[in-house]
Coordinates of C-alpha atoms and ligand atoms in Angstrom, one line a residue:
M1 CA -4.0 -12.2 6.9
C2 CA -2.7 -10.2 9.8
G3 CA -4.5 -7.3 11.4
I4 CA -2.9 -3.9 11.3
V5 CA -3.7 -0.6 13.0
G6 CA -2.1 2.8 13.0
Y7 CA -2.9 6.0 14.9
V8 CA -1.8 9.6 15.2
G9 CA -3.6 12.1 17.4
P10 CA -4.0 13.3 21.0
K11 CA -5.5 10.1 22.5
S12 CA -3.5 7.5 24.4
T13 CA -2.0 5.7 21.4
L14 CA -1.5 2.5 23.3
E15 CA -5.2 2.4 24.2
V16 CA -6.2 3.0 20.6
L17 CA -3.8 0.4 19.3
L18 CA -4.7 -2.3 21.7
G19 CA -8.4 -1.6 21.3
G20 CA -8.0 -1.9 17.5
L21 CA -5.9 -5.0 17.8
R22 CA -8.6 -6.6 20.1
R23 CA -11.2 -6.1 17.3
L24 CA -8.8 -7.3 14.6
E25 CA -7.5 -10.3 16.5
Y26 CA -9.8 -12.5 14.4
R27 CA -7.5 -11.9 11.5
G28 CA -4.6 -13.7 13.2
Y29 CA -3.6 -14.5 16.7
D30 CA -0.1 -16.1 16.5
S31 CA 1.6 -13.1 18.0
A32 CA 1.0 -9.3 18.5
G33 CA 3.1 -6.2 18.9
V34 CA 3.1 -2.4 19.0
S35 CA 5.6 0.4 18.4
V36 CA 5.1 4.0 19.5
I37 CA 7.2 7.1 19.2
A38 CA 7.5 8.4 22.8
P39 CA 7.5 12.2 23.4
G40 CA 11.3 12.3 23.6
G41 CA 11.3 11.2 20.0
H42 CA 12.5 7.6 20.6
L43 CA 10.8 4.5 19.3
E44 CA 9.5 1.9 21.8
T45 CA 8.4 -1.5 20.7
R46 CA 6.8 -4.4 22.6
K47 CA 5.9 -7.7 20.9
K48 CA 5.1 -11.2 22.1
A49 CA 4.2 -14.6 20.6
G50 CA 0.7 -15.9 21.3
K51 CA -2.6 -14.1 21.7
L52 CA -3.0 -10.4 22.4
D53 CA -3.3 -11.0 26.2
N54 CA 0.4 -12.1 26.1
L55 CA 1.4 -8.7 24.6
I56 CA -0.8 -6.9 27.2
A57 CA 1.0 -8.8 30.0
E58 CA 4.3 -7.9 28.5
I59 CA 3.4 -4.2 28.4
Q60 CA 2.2 -4.3 32.0
A61 CA 5.6 -5.8 33.0
N62 CA 7.5 -3.3 30.8
P63 CA 5.3 -0.2 30.4
L64 CA 5.4 2.0 27.4
E65 CA 5.6 5.8 27.6
Q66 CA 2.6 7.9 26.7
A67 CA 2.7 8.5 23.0
H68 CA 0.6 10.1 20.3
I69 CA 1.7 8.1 17.3
G70 CA 2.0 4.4 16.8
I71 CA 1.3 1.2 14.9
G72 CA 0.1 -2.3 16.0
H73 CA -0.1 -5.7 14.5
T74 CA -1.7 -9.1 15.2
R75 CA -0.1 -11.9 13.2
W76 CA -1.1 -15.0 11.3
A77 CA 2.3 -16.5 10.5
T78 CA 3.4 -17.2 6.9
H79 CA 7.2 -16.7 6.8
G80 CA 8.8 -17.6 10.1
A81 CA 7.3 -19.5 13.1
P82 CA 5.1 -17.6 15.5
T83 CA 7.9 -16.5 17.9
D84 CA 8.6 -13.3 19.8
G85 CA 11.3 -12.5 17.3
N86 CA 9.2 -13.0 14.3
A87 CA 6.3 -11.0 15.7
H88 CA 5.8 -7.6 14.2
P89 CA 6.8 -4.7 14.3
H90 CA 10.2 -5.1 12.8
L91 CA 12.9 -2.5 13.2
G92 CA 14.9 -1.2 10.3
G93 CA 18.4 0.3 9.9
P94 CA 21.5 -0.1 12.0
E95 CA 20.1 2.2 14.8
S96 CA 16.6 0.7 14.6
K97 CA 14.9 4.0 14.2
L98 CA 12.2 2.7 11.9
S99 CA 9.4 0.4 12.8
L100 CA 7.3 -1.5 10.3
I101 CA 4.3 -3.8 10.3
H102 CA 3.1 -5.9 7.3
N103 CA 0.2 -7.9 6.2
G104 CA 0.7 -10.1 3.2
I105 CA 3.6 -11.8 1.5
I106 CA 6.6 -10.2 -0.1
E107 CA 7.2 -12.6 -2.9
N108 CA 10.7 -11.3 -3.9
F109 CA 12.0 -11.1 -0.4
A110 CA 14.7 -13.6 -0.9
E111 CA 16.5 -11.6 -3.6
L112 CA 16.0 -8.3 -1.6
K113 CA 17.4 -10.0 1.5
A114 CA 20.4 -11.3 -0.4
E115 CA 21.1 -7.7 -1.5
L116 CA 20.9 -6.5 2.1
L117 CA 23.0 -9.4 3.5
A118 CA 25.7 -8.6 0.9
E119 CA 25.9 -5.1 2.5
G120 CA 26.2 -6.6 6.0
T121 CA 22.7 -5.9 7.2
R122 CA 21.9 -8.1 10.3
F123 CA 18.5 -9.6 10.5
A124 CA 16.6 -10.3 13.7
S125 CA 13.8 -12.5 12.3
Q126 CA 13.0 -15.1 9.7
T127 CA 10.3 -13.0 8.2
D128 CA 9.9 -11.5 4.7
S129 CA 8.7 -8.3 6.3
E130 CA 11.9 -7.3 8.0
V131 CA 13.5 -7.0 4.6
A132 CA 11.1 -4.1 3.8
A133 CA 12.0 -2.4 7.1
H134 CA 15.7 -2.4 6.3
L135 CA 15.2 -1.3 2.7
I136 CA 13.1 1.7 3.8
A137 CA 15.6 2.7 6.5
R138 CA 18.5 2.4 4.1
E139 CA 16.7 4.5 1.5
F140 CA 15.7 7.1 4.1
A141 CA 19.3 7.4 5.1
K142 CA 20.1 8.3 1.5
V143 CA 17.2 10.7 0.6
G144 CA 16.3 12.1 4.0
D145 CA 12.6 12.2 3.3
L146 CA 10.5 9.3 4.6
P147 CA 7.6 9.5 2.0
T148 CA 10.1 9.5 -0.9
A149 CA 12.1 6.6 0.6
F150 CA 8.9 4.7 1.3
A151 CA 7.5 5.1 -2.2
K152 CA 10.8 4.0 -3.8
V153 CA 10.9 0.8 -1.8
V154 CA 7.3 -0.3 -2.1
N155 CA 7.7 0.0 -5.8
R156 CA 10.3 -2.7 -5.6
L157 CA 8.2 -5.1 -3.6
H158 CA 6.2 -7.9 -5.3
G159 CA 3.3 -9.8 -3.9
A160 CA 0.6 -8.8 -1.5
F161 CA 1.2 -6.2 1.2
T162 CA -0.2 -3.6 3.4
I163 CA 2.7 -1.9 5.1
L164 CA 2.8 0.7 7.9
V165 CA 5.9 2.5 8.9
I166 CA 6.9 5.1 11.6
H167 CA 10.3 6.6 12.0
E168 CA 12.0 8.4 14.9
E169 CA 13.3 11.2 12.7
Q170 CA 9.8 12.1 11.3
P171 CA 7.7 11.5 14.4
D172 CA 4.5 13.1 13.2
V173 CA 3.7 10.8 10.3
V174 CA 2.5 7.2 9.7
L175 CA 3.1 6.0 6.2
A176 CA 1.1 3.2 4.7
A177 CA 1.1 1.3 1.3
R178 CA -1.4 -1.1 -0.1
R179 CA -1.1 -3.7 -2.8
N180 CA -3.5 -6.7 -2.8
A181 CA -4.2 -6.5 0.9
P182 CA -6.7 -4.4 2.7
L183 CA -6.3 -0.9 4.2
V184 CA -8.9 1.6 5.3
I185 CA -8.4 5.1 6.7
G186 CA -10.4 6.4 9.6
L187 CA -10.9 10.2 9.6
G188 CA -11.1 11.9 13.0
D189 CA -11.0 15.4 14.3
G190 CA -7.4 16.3 14.9
E191 CA -6.6 12.5 14.8
N192 CA -6.5 9.9 12.1
F193 CA -6.5 6.1 12.0
L194 CA -5.4 3.2 9.7
G195 CA -6.8 -0.3 9.9
S196 CA -7.1 -3.6 8.0
D197 CA -10.8 -2.9 8.2
V198 CA -13.1 -0.4 9.8
A199 CA -13.5 -2.5 13.0
A200 CA -10.0 -1.2 13.9
F201 CA -11.3 2.3 14.6
V202 CA -15.1 2.2 14.5
E203 CA -15.1 3.0 18.2
H204 CA -13.5 6.4 17.5
T205 CA -14.9 7.4 14.1
K206 CA -17.4 6.4 11.5
R207 CA -15.9 8.5 8.7
A208 CA -13.7 6.3 6.5
I209 CA -11.8 6.1 3.2
S210 CA -11.0 2.9 1.5
V211 CA -7.4 2.9 0.1
G212 CA -7.1 1.7 -3.5
Q213 CA -4.7 -0.7 -5.1
D214 CA -1.1 0.5 -5.3
E215 CA -1.7 3.6 -3.2
I216 CA 0.3 5.2 -0.4
V217 CA -1.1 7.1 2.6
I218 CA 0.7 9.9 4.4
L219 CA -1.2 10.2 7.7
R220 CA -0.7 13.0 10.1
A221 CA -3.0 14.1 13.0
D222 CA -4.4 17.0 10.9
S223 CA -4.0 15.7 7.4
V224 CA -4.4 12.7 5.2
E225 CA -2.8 12.5 1.8
V226 CA -3.2 9.6 -0.6
R227 CA -0.9 9.1 -3.6
T228 CA -0.4 6.4 -6.1
F229 CA 2.8 4.4 -6.1
N230 CA 3.9 6.7 -8.9
G231 CA 3.3 9.8 -6.8
E232 CA 0.1 11.2 -8.3
V233 CA -2.2 12.6 -5.7
V234 CA -5.6 10.9 -5.5
H235 CA -8.9 12.0 -3.9
P236 CA -10.8 9.0 -2.8
D237 CA -14.4 9.2 -1.7
E238 CA -15.3 9.2 2.0
F239 CA -18.0 6.9 3.3
T240 CA -19.8 6.5 6.6
V241 CA -19.4 3.2 8.4
D242 CA -22.8 1.8 9.3
W243 CA -21.5 -0.7 11.9
D244 CA -22.3 0.1 15.5
A245 CA -19.1 0.1 17.7
S246 CA -20.8 -2.0 20.3
A247 CA -21.5 -4.7 17.7
A248 CA -17.8 -5.5 17.6
S249 CA -17.7 -6.3 21.4
K250 CA -18.9 -9.4 23.2
G251 CA -21.4 -7.5 25.2
G252 CA -21.7 -10.0 28.1
W253 CA -21.8 -13.1 25.9
S254 CA -19.4 -16.0 26.7
S255 CA -17.9 -15.7 23.2
F256 CA -18.2 -13.7 20.0
M257 CA -19.6 -16.8 18.3
A258 CA -22.4 -17.1 20.9
K259 CA -23.2 -13.4 20.4
E260 CA -23.1 -13.7 16.6
I261 CA -25.5 -16.7 16.6
A262 CA -27.9 -14.6 18.7
D263 CA -27.5 -11.6 16.3
Q264 CA -29.0 -13.5 13.5
P265 CA -32.6 -12.3 13.6
Q266 CA -31.2 -8.8 13.3
A267 CA -28.7 -9.7 10.7
V268 CA -31.4 -11.3 8.5
A269 CA -33.9 -8.5 9.1
D270 CA -31.3 -5.8 8.4
T271 CA -30.3 -7.5 5.2
L272 CA -33.9 -7.5 4.1
M273 CA -34.6 -3.9 5.3
G274 CA -35.3 -1.4 2.5
R275 CA -35.1 -4.2 -0.1
L276 CA -38.3 -6.1 0.5
E277 CA -41.4 -3.9 0.6
S278 CA -44.4 -4.8 2.9
D279 CA -46.2 -6.1 -0.2
G280 CA -43.5 -8.6 -0.9
S281 CA -41.9 -6.8 -3.8
V282 CA -38.1 -6.6 -4.1
K283 CA -36.2 -3.4 -4.6
L284 CA -32.4 -3.6 -5.0
D285 CA -31.3 0.0 -5.6
E286 CA -27.7 -1.0 -5.3
M287 CA -27.9 -2.9 -8.6
D288 CA -27.5 0.4 -10.5
G289 CA -24.3 -0.9 -12.0
L290 CA -26.3 -3.7 -13.7
S291 CA -29.1 -2.6 -16.0
I292 CA -32.2 -4.6 -17.0
A293 CA -30.5 -5.0 -20.4
D294 CA -27.5 -6.6 -18.6
I295 CA -29.9 -8.9 -16.7
G296 CA -31.7 -9.8 -19.9
A297 CA -28.5 -10.7 -21.6
I298 CA -27.2 -13.0 -18.8
D299 CA -27.1 -16.5 -20.0
R300 CA -25.3 -18.0 -17.0
I301 CA -24.3 -17.1 -13.5
V302 CA -21.1 -18.3 -11.8
M303 CA -21.0 -17.9 -8.1
V304 CA -17.5 -17.9 -6.5
A305 CA -16.7 -18.1 -2.9
C306 CA -14.7 -20.1 -0.3
G307 CA -15.7 -22.0 2.8
T308 CA -19.0 -21.2 4.5
A309 CA -19.6 -18.5 1.9
S310 CA -19.6 -21.1 -0.8
Y311 CA -22.4 -22.9 1.0
A312 CA -24.4 -19.7 0.8
C313 CA -23.9 -19.9 -3.0
D314 CA -25.0 -23.5 -3.1
V315 CA -28.3 -22.5 -1.5
A316 CA -28.7 -19.4 -3.7
K317 CA -28.2 -21.6 -6.8
Y318 CA -31.4 -23.5 -6.0
A319 CA -33.3 -20.3 -5.6
I320 CA -31.9 -18.5 -8.7
E321 CA -32.5 -21.5 -10.9
K322 CA -36.0 -22.1 -9.5
F323 CA -37.2 -18.5 -9.6
A324 CA -35.2 -16.9 -12.5
R325 CA -34.4 -20.0 -14.5
I326 CA -30.9 -18.9 -15.1
P327 CA -28.3 -21.7 -14.9
V328 CA -26.0 -21.2 -11.9
Q329 CA -22.6 -22.8 -11.4
V330 CA -21.1 -22.7 -7.9
E331 CA -17.3 -22.7 -7.8
L332 CA -14.7 -22.6 -5.1
S333 CA -12.8 -19.4 -6.0
H334 CA -9.4 -21.1 -6.0
E335 CA -10.5 -23.9 -8.2
F336 CA -12.3 -21.6 -10.6
R337 CA -9.4 -19.2 -11.1
Y338 CA -6.8 -21.8 -12.1
R339 CA -8.6 -24.1 -14.5
D340 CA -9.2 -22.0 -17.6
P341 CA -12.9 -21.6 -17.0
I342 CA -15.4 -20.4 -19.7
V343 CA -16.5 -16.9 -19.0
T344 CA -18.1 -14.6 -21.5
P345 CA -19.5 -11.1 -21.3
N346 CA -22.9 -12.7 -20.8
T347 CA -21.8 -14.5 -17.7
L348 CA -22.7 -12.8 -14.4
I349 CA -20.1 -13.5 -11.7
V350 CA -21.6 -13.4 -8.2
A351 CA -18.8 -13.3 -5.6
V352 CA -19.8 -13.9 -2.0
S353 CA -17.5 -13.0 0.9
Q354 CA -18.1 -11.8 4.4
S355 CA -14.8 -10.0 4.6
G356 CA -14.5 -8.9 0.9
E357 CA -10.8 -9.6 1.3
T358 CA -10.5 -13.3 0.6
M359 CA -7.6 -13.4 -1.9
D360 CA -8.9 -16.5 -3.7
T361 CA -12.2 -14.8 -4.4
L362 CA -10.6 -11.5 -5.4
M363 CA -8.4 -13.3 -7.9
A364 CA -11.3 -15.2 -9.3
T365 CA -13.3 -12.0 -9.8
R366 CA -10.4 -10.2 -11.3
F367 CA -9.9 -13.0 -13.8
A368 CA -13.6 -13.0 -14.7
K369 CA -13.5 -9.2 -15.2
E370 CA -10.6 -9.6 -17.6
Q371 CA -12.8 -11.9 -19.7
G372 CA -15.5 -9.2 -19.9
A373 CA -17.9 -10.5 -17.3
K374 CA -19.9 -8.3 -14.9
V375 CA -19.2 -8.9 -11.3
L376 CA -21.8 -8.6 -8.6
S377 CA -20.6 -9.1 -5.0
I378 CA -22.5 -10.0 -1.8
C379 CA -20.2 -8.6 0.9
N380 CA -20.5 -7.7 4.6
T381 CA -17.7 -5.2 4.9
Q382 CA -17.9 -1.7 3.6
G383 CA -14.9 -0.4 1.8
A384 CA -13.6 -4.0 1.2
T385 CA -11.6 -4.6 -1.9
L386 CA -14.2 -7.0 -3.4
A387 CA -16.9 -4.3 -3.1
R388 CA -14.6 -1.7 -4.6
E389 CA -13.8 -4.0 -7.6
S390 CA -17.4 -5.1 -8.3
D391 CA -19.9 -3.6 -10.8
A392 CA -22.5 -3.8 -8.1
V393 CA -22.7 -4.8 -4.4
I394 CA -25.4 -6.2 -2.3
Y395 CA -24.2 -5.6 1.3
T396 CA -25.3 -8.0 3.9
H397 CA -26.0 -6.0 6.9
A398 CA -24.9 -8.6 9.5
G399 CA -22.6 -6.2 11.3
P400 CA -19.0 -7.1 12.2
E401 CA -18.4 -10.8 12.5
V402 CA -15.5 -11.4 14.8
A403 CA -15.5 -15.1 15.6
V404 CA -13.5 -17.0 13.0
A405 CA -16.4 -19.4 12.5
S406 CA -18.9 -17.8 10.3
T407 CA -22.5 -17.8 11.6
K408 CA -24.6 -14.6 11.0
A409 CA -22.6 -13.8 7.9
L410 CA -23.9 -17.0 6.4
T411 CA -27.6 -16.5 7.2
A412 CA -27.3 -12.9 5.9
Q413 CA -25.6 -14.2 2.7
I414 CA -28.3 -16.7 2.1
T415 CA -30.9 -14.0 2.7
A416 CA -29.1 -11.8 0.1
G417 CA -29.1 -14.7 -2.3
M418 CA -32.8 -15.1 -1.9
L419 CA -33.3 -11.4 -2.6
L420 CA -31.1 -11.7 -5.6
A421 CA -33.1 -14.7 -6.9
L422 CA -36.4 -12.8 -6.6
W423 CA -34.9 -9.6 -8.1
L424 CA -33.5 -11.6 -11.1
A425 CA -36.9 -13.2 -11.6
N426 CA -38.4 -9.7 -11.6
G427 CA -35.7 -8.5 -14.0
R428 CA -36.5 -11.4 -16.4
A429 CA -40.1 -10.5 -16.3
A430 CA -39.3 -6.8 -17.0
A431 CA -37.2 -8.0 -20.0
G432 CA -40.2 -9.8 -21.3
R433 CA -39.0 -13.3 -20.3
A434 CA -41.1 -14.0 -17.2
T435 CA -40.2 -17.2 -15.4
I436 CA -42.7 -17.2 -12.6
P437 CA -46.1 -15.5 -12.1
A438 CA -45.9 -12.1 -10.5
A439 CA -48.3 -13.1 -7.7
E440 CA -46.1 -16.1 -6.8
L441 CA -43.0 -13.8 -6.6
Q442 CA -44.9 -11.5 -4.3
R443 CA -46.0 -14.5 -2.1
L444 CA -42.4 -15.6 -1.8
G445 CA -41.4 -12.1 -0.9
L446 CA -44.0 -12.0 1.8
E447 CA -42.8 -15.4 3.2
L448 CA -39.2 -14.1 3.2
L449 CA -40.3 -11.1 5.3
K450 CA -41.5 -13.5 8.0
V451 CA -38.1 -15.3 8.3
P452 CA -36.4 -13.0 10.8
A453 CA -39.2 -13.7 13.4
K454 CA -38.8 -17.4 12.7
V455 CA -35.0 -17.1 13.3
S456 CA -35.8 -15.7 16.7
E457 CA -38.1 -18.7 17.4
V458 CA -35.2 -21.1 16.4
L459 CA -33.0 -19.3 18.9
D460 CA -35.6 -19.7 21.6
G461 CA -35.6 -23.5 21.0
L462 CA -31.9 -24.4 21.0
D463 CA -31.8 -26.3 24.3
L464 CA -31.8 -29.7 22.7
A465 CA -29.1 -28.8 20.2
R466 CA -26.9 -27.5 23.0
K467 CA -27.5 -30.5 25.2
L468 CA -26.6 -32.9 22.4
G469 CA -23.4 -30.8 21.7
K470 CA -22.4 -31.2 25.4
D471 CA -23.3 -34.9 25.5
M472 CA -21.2 -35.6 22.4
A473 CA -18.0 -33.9 23.6
N474 CA -16.2 -37.3 23.2
A475 CA -17.5 -38.1 19.7
K476 CA -14.8 -39.1 17.3
S477 CA -16.8 -38.4 14.2
V478 CA -20.2 -36.9 13.3
L479 CA -21.8 -37.2 9.9
F480 CA -24.4 -34.8 8.4
L481 CA -26.9 -35.6 5.7
G482 CA -29.1 -33.3 3.6
R483 CA -30.9 -33.1 0.4
N484 CA -31.7 -30.2 -1.9
V485 CA -31.1 -27.0 0.1
G486 CA -30.4 -29.2 3.1
F487 CA -27.2 -30.5 1.4
P488 CA -25.1 -27.4 1.7
I489 CA -26.4 -27.0 5.3
A490 CA -25.1 -30.5 6.0
M491 CA -21.7 -29.4 4.6
E492 CA -21.8 -26.3 6.7
G493 CA -22.7 -28.3 9.9
A494 CA -19.6 -30.5 9.2
L495 CA -17.4 -27.6 8.6
K496 CA -18.4 -25.9 11.8
L497 CA -17.5 -29.1 13.8
K498 CA -14.2 -29.5 12.0
E499 CA -13.0 -26.0 12.6
L500 CA -14.4 -25.6 16.1
A501 CA -14.1 -29.1 17.7
Y502 CA -11.2 -30.6 15.6
I503 CA -13.1 -33.8 15.0
H504 CA -13.8 -35.7 11.8
A505 CA -17.1 -34.5 10.3
E506 CA -18.5 -34.8 6.8
G507 CA -21.6 -33.6 5.1
F508 CA -23.2 -35.7 2.4
A509 CA -26.1 -35.5 0.0
A510 CA -28.5 -37.9 1.4
G511 CA -29.1 -39.4 -2.0
E512 CA -25.4 -40.2 -2.3
L513 CA -25.4 -42.3 0.8
K514 CA -25.9 -45.6 -1.0
H515 CA -23.1 -44.8 -3.5
G516 CA -20.4 -45.1 -0.9
P517 CA -20.7 -43.2 2.4
I518 CA -23.1 -45.6 4.0
A519 CA -20.1 -47.9 4.5
L520 CA -19.0 -45.4 7.3
I521 CA -22.1 -46.2 9.4
E522 CA -21.5 -48.5 12.3
E523 CA -23.1 -49.0 15.7
G524 CA -23.4 -45.6 17.6
Q525 CA -22.2 -43.4 14.7
P526 CA -23.9 -40.0 15.2
V527 CA -25.6 -38.7 12.1
I528 CA -27.4 -35.3 11.9
V529 CA -30.0 -35.3 9.2
I530 CA -31.6 -32.1 7.8
V531 CA -35.1 -33.2 6.9
P532 CA -36.9 -31.4 4.1
S533 CA -40.4 -30.0 4.6
L534 CA -43.3 -32.5 4.6
R535 CA -45.1 -30.0 2.4
D536 CA -42.5 -29.5 -0.2
E537 CA -43.6 -30.0 -3.8
E538 CA -40.6 -32.1 -4.9
S539 CA -41.6 -34.9 -2.3
L540 CA -38.2 -35.1 -0.9
H541 CA -39.4 -35.9 2.6
P542 CA -40.2 -39.6 2.1
K543 CA -36.8 -40.0 0.4
V544 CA -34.9 -38.6 3.3
I545 CA -37.0 -40.7 5.7
S546 CA -35.9 -43.8 3.8
N547 CA -32.3 -42.6 4.1
I548 CA -32.8 -42.3 7.9
Q549 CA -34.2 -45.8 8.0
E550 CA -31.2 -47.2 6.0
I551 CA -28.6 -45.7 8.4
K552 CA -30.7 -46.6 11.5
A553 CA -30.8 -50.2 10.4
R554 CA -27.0 -50.1 10.4
G555 CA -26.7 -48.7 14.0
A556 CA -26.6 -44.9 13.4
R557 CA -27.6 -42.6 16.2
V558 CA -29.9 -40.2 14.2
I559 CA -30.6 -36.6 15.2
A560 CA -33.0 -34.9 12.9
V561 CA -33.5 -31.2 12.2
A562 CA -37.1 -31.0 10.9
E563 CA -39.9 -28.5 10.7
E564 CA -42.6 -28.2 13.3
G565 CA -45.6 -30.5 12.6
D566 CA -43.4 -33.2 11.1
H567 CA -44.7 -36.0 13.2
Q568 CA -43.4 -38.8 11.0
V569 CA -39.7 -38.1 11.7
A570 CA -40.0 -38.7 15.4
D571 CA -40.7 -42.4 14.7
Y572 CA -37.3 -42.8 13.1
A573 CA -34.9 -40.4 14.8
E574 CA -33.5 -40.6 18.3
H575 CA -33.9 -36.9 18.7
V576 CA -35.7 -34.2 16.7
I577 CA -34.8 -30.5 16.8
F578 CA -37.8 -28.7 15.4
V579 CA -37.6 -25.3 13.5
P580 CA -40.6 -23.3 12.4
Q581 CA -42.3 -23.9 9.0
T582 CA -41.2 -21.8 6.1
E583 CA -40.8 -22.2 2.3
N584 CA -38.4 -25.1 1.8
I585 CA -36.1 -22.8 -0.2
F586 CA -35.8 -20.4 2.8
S587 CA -35.4 -23.2 5.3
P588 CA -31.5 -23.2 5.4
I589 CA -31.7 -19.8 7.2
L590 CA -33.4 -21.7 10.0
T591 CA -32.0 -25.2 9.9
V592 CA -28.3 -24.1 10.1
I593 CA -28.8 -22.4 13.5
P594 CA -29.1 -25.6 15.6
L595 CA -26.0 -26.9 13.9
Q596 CA -24.1 -23.7 14.8
A597 CA -25.3 -24.1 18.5
F598 CA -24.4 -27.8 18.5
A599 CA -20.8 -27.1 17.3
L600 CA -20.4 -24.2 19.8
E601 CA -21.4 -26.4 22.7
L602 CA -19.4 -29.4 21.7
S603 CA -16.3 -27.3 21.2
T604 CA -16.9 -25.5 24.6
A605 CA -17.4 -28.8 26.3
K606 CA -14.0 -29.9 25.0
G607 CA -12.5 -26.7 26.5
L608 CA -11.5 -25.2 23.2
D609 CA -11.4 -21.6 22.1
V610 CA -14.5 -21.2 19.9
D611 CA -13.7 -17.7 18.7
Q612 CA -10.1 -18.4 17.7
P613 CA -9.7 -22.0 16.6
R614 CA -6.2 -23.3 16.0
N615 CA -4.4 -22.7 12.7
L616 CA -7.2 -20.5 11.3
A617 CA -7.6 -16.8 10.6
K618 CA -10.9 -15.1 9.7
S619 CA -9.8 -13.5 6.5
V620 CA -7.6 -15.5 4.2
T621 CA -5.8 -12.7 2.4
V622 CA -3.2 -14.8 0.7
E623 CA -3.7 -17.4 -2.0
Ligands
M6R701 O1 -14.6 -13.6 4.3 P1 -15.1 -14.7 3.4 O2 -16.6 -14.9 3.5 O3 -14.6 -14.6 2.0 O4 -14.4 -16.0 4.0 C1 -14.6 -17.2 3.4 C2 -14.2 -18.4 4.3 O5 -12.8 -18.3 4.6 C3 -15.0 -18.5 5.6 O6 -16.3 -18.6 5.3 C4 -14.5 -19.7 6.4 O7 -14.8 -20.9 5.8 C5 -15.2 -19.6 7.8 N1 -14.2 -19.6 8.8 C6 -16.0 -20.8 8.1 O8 -16.6 -20.6 9.4

């Protein structure tokens, strides 16, 4: 899960590479490096352990020559510790004329390395990637043509990889190969780009091509050729990136996460735009790959995702079962894939992923497709592998999410899940199996349309959540409780604290409390409770109030997140963070926001890096 960028063209290559790496740094930040071919035809490389700023300092100390071709890498270490030596690029051949960057894992590197060692090759790093650099350099020395040598070697590699290569003796071309790891081409005018995702080059061009599985790219300033690993020329479709370049910069905010929390009214509104008519009816044109007949035949939905995206699935499950009466099973992608699950052609797989590159989710969907199931994805990144491999895609229009901790992607995913639930209910009705009166569906649609404005109201009222976050900087543990759609939000609140503040945090179903977790409660234990609406038809509110009383009686410090007008909760909780009233089923889009702000403040108060928490990368592109 590293970030890669490549460029060939008239601009300052270093600026293009460093700009791209800055926007890809979320993919990994253990070390970074660049190689360029200077006008004299020699390769120059700088690399440094640590964040991108360390590399920039190194380049300031040892400047690079102006160049018009180069590659750059930001690393999340797999093979080999995050040291200067293990940072990419890696040089290949006895004269180090080739430079290579790699994202992924070369599974058969040990046997390939043994082959090279037997010939006397000297290695400068402990990485699997350096093996590929030496193999390509060796092959090039034999055949004299870089694309030929490159194709021959990538065919020998097993595992997951995106590899970019430049060579002193063919200084006008960047070669790239993709297997099970992302790669996108950016098309310019007299210049071309490569990136792990479009964020790498969106500042320069919005014209892009997504590279397919087992394909090679031969990139020059004035031409782009794509071939399969077997040498057949392919003509992939071009698409236009709808991300705004400025959306991938902090724009005056203290962190990307702070900015992305603030982006949420727009992210939710944009995800609804064009899909929810002003009369509340749902229109999902992108579902062309799935017919009404397909919908009618679905007897079960399995939602697969990881981390925060899996909580979006948990929320969507309530809505789909309630509105469309289709049984929904939510599965962590990695658990689903490797337990021989039951999937039939009447199962609809809904895969949810911000990046669309999470390997666990890709493997789960590939497995399901092999069993004959249709795959619908909810994805935020155009051209992503998941989107390419799905029968239909609902794009969340959250814009680029750079902070490792997911915020606006989640609220956009929940929004897309609500649209899907309403659309499925409509589809059921059209197939003669109505599950809910048409007028009620329309009413729900109209309520959903009001949610973006309510998200703005939540953002205007975050002072208390922020203050509590600061005050609790020394907390050793925070628990979260929720019920119904509040349960996944409790889990998400806990995940945000774990990943950002490195403290023990757990989310529980409030009803589960008495079955064990209540033993954790002692004097002063902070517990954040997501309180359901007083108006909800399932009468969950009194049950959660009882839960609050139970933990209060045992010394818990209770902070409630409740809807405006809930005057009862104030009698029991030490603090109440109010959010606007909405349908209970839509409430997660609102109640999660104070939890995001709480975690952000607590982490900041501890002096931690909220955008790049330790040990994490944004896209987990290995299993
Ligand atoms: O790109 P994806 O949505 O597939 O990523 C899934 C998870 O890795 C991601 O949501 C992760 O849990 C976030 N860092 C949580 O904030």
